[in-house]
mmCIF file of C-alpha atoms in Angstrom:
data_model
loop_
_atom_site.group_PDB
_atom_site.id
_atom_site.type_symbol
_atom_site.label_atom_id
_atom_site.label_comp_id
_atom_site.label_asym_id
_atom_site.label_seq_id
_atom_site.Cartn_x
_atom_site.Cartn_y
_atom_site.Cartn_z
ATOM 1 C CA MET Q 1 -14.837 -3.887 -10.927
ATOM 2 C CA PRO Q 2 -11.803 -3.407 -8.651
ATOM 3 C CA ARG Q 3 -12.285 -1.550 -5.425
ATOM 4 C CA ALA Q 4 -9.681 0.374 -3.542
ATOM 5 C CA ALA Q 5 -9.170 1.372 0.150
ATOM 6 C CA GLY Q 6 -6.521 3.675 1.360
ATOM 7 C CA VAL Q 7 -4.929 3.228 4.759
ATOM 8 C CA LEU Q 8 -2.733 5.832 6.367
ATOM 9 C CA HIS Q 9 -0.420 4.328 9.042
ATOM 10 C CA ARG Q 10 1.800 6.190 11.440
ATOM 11 C CA LEU Q 11 5.167 4.461 11.603
ATOM 12 C CA PRO Q 12 7.223 4.257 14.750
ATOM 13 C CA ALA Q 13 10.613 5.858 14.429
ATOM 14 C CA ARG Q 14 13.291 3.831 12.752
ATOM 15 C CA THR Q 15 10.847 1.335 11.095
ATOM 16 C CA SER Q 16 12.797 -0.512 8.462
ATOM 17 C CA ALA Q 17 11.497 -0.868 4.909
ATOM 18 C CA ASP Q 18 11.693 -4.671 5.249
ATOM 19 C CA SER Q 19 9.469 -4.557 8.372
ATOM 20 C CA LEU Q 20 6.949 -2.295 6.620
ATOM 21 C CA VAL Q 21 6.832 -4.664 3.601
ATOM 22 C CA ALA Q 22 6.403 -7.705 5.863
ATOM 23 C CA ASP Q 23 3.534 -6.034 7.652
ATOM 24 C CA CYS Q 24 1.822 -5.218 4.309
ATOM 25 C CA ARG Q 25 2.219 -8.810 3.214
ATOM 26 C CA ARG Q 26 0.606 -10.048 6.447
ATOM 27 C CA VAL Q 27 -2.337 -7.711 6.028
ATOM 28 C CA THR Q 28 -2.930 -8.782 2.417
ATOM 29 C CA ASP Q 29 -2.583 -12.421 3.388
ATOM 30 C CA VAL Q 30 -5.139 -12.031 6.178
ATOM 31 C CA ILE Q 31 -7.571 -10.319 3.761
ATOM 32 C CA ALA Q 32 -7.177 -13.220 1.322
ATOM 33 C CA ALA Q 33 -7.548 -15.927 4.029
ATOM 34 C CA GLN Q 34 -10.506 -14.388 5.852
ATOM 35 C CA ASP Q 35 -12.440 -12.779 2.990
ATOM 36 C CA GLY Q 36 -11.285 -14.667 -0.075
ATOM 37 C CA LEU Q 37 -10.291 -11.362 -1.746
ATOM 38 C CA ALA Q 38 -7.127 -10.552 -3.659
ATOM 39 C CA ALA Q 39 -5.410 -7.610 -2.036
ATOM 40 C CA ARG Q 40 -2.354 -5.622 -2.975
ATOM 41 C CA ALA Q 41 -0.461 -2.901 -1.072
ATOM 42 C CA GLY Q 42 1.299 0.137 -2.403
ATOM 43 C CA ILE Q 43 3.645 2.109 -0.139
ATOM 44 C CA GLY Q 44 4.383 5.796 -0.444
ATOM 45 C CA GLU Q 45 6.989 7.969 1.111
ATOM 46 C CA PRO Q 46 6.511 9.075 4.704
ATOM 47 C CA ALA Q 47 4.713 12.367 5.056
ATOM 48 C CA ALA Q 48 4.996 15.215 7.488
ATOM 49 C CA SER Q 49 2.073 17.389 6.256
ATOM 50 C CA VAL Q 50 -1.318 17.192 4.673
ATOM 51 C CA GLY Q 51 0.245 17.927 1.309
ATOM 52 C CA GLY Q 52 2.811 15.239 1.894
ATOM 53 C CA LEU Q 53 0.017 12.688 2.586
ATOM 54 C CA HIS Q 54 -1.467 13.518 -0.888
ATOM 55 C CA ASP Q 55 1.986 12.990 -2.453
ATOM 56 C CA SER Q 56 2.453 9.796 -0.497
ATOM 57 C CA TYR Q 57 -0.928 8.464 -1.522
ATOM 58 C CA GLN Q 58 -0.083 9.206 -5.269
ATOM 59 C CA ASP Q 59 3.273 7.406 -4.814
ATOM 60 C CA ALA Q 60 1.433 4.368 -3.408
ATOM 61 C CA CYS Q 61 -1.089 4.389 -6.272
ATOM 62 C CA ASP Q 62 1.751 4.757 -8.818
ATOM 63 C CA ALA Q 63 3.514 1.773 -7.147
ATOM 64 C CA LEU Q 64 0.361 -0.356 -7.471
ATOM 65 C CA ARG Q 65 -0.120 0.551 -11.192
ATOM 66 C CA LEU Q 66 3.567 -0.065 -11.993
ATOM 67 C CA GLY Q 67 3.553 -3.335 -10.140
ATOM 68 C CA ALA Q 68 0.486 -4.509 -12.074
ATOM 69 C CA ARG Q 69 2.098 -3.706 -15.336
ATOM 70 C CA VAL Q 70 5.447 -5.459 -14.403
ATOM 71 C CA GLY Q 71 3.663 -8.380 -12.752
ATOM 72 C CA GLY Q 72 0.914 -8.677 -15.368
ATOM 73 C CA GLY Q 73 -1.928 -8.226 -12.904
ATOM 74 C CA PRO Q 74 -4.961 -5.911 -12.957
ATOM 75 C CA ASP Q 75 -4.407 -2.177 -13.228
ATOM 76 C CA HIS Q 76 -6.155 -1.244 -9.934
#
């Protein structure tokens, strides 16, 4: 059964999308190398409020589900 973990990360001002994607790839690569687990990352929009955090989390979950469908991987 797939397991999920959510990570909220505060971004420094002017962080580029390419830099954020590269950071996520490094994290998933480390998880795979150290723990032998397959990991994927979904990125949501930056948030400025608690409600915005919820929306961002939902965006990230949607990105993971869509990526799995397009890439043919597991749903979660």
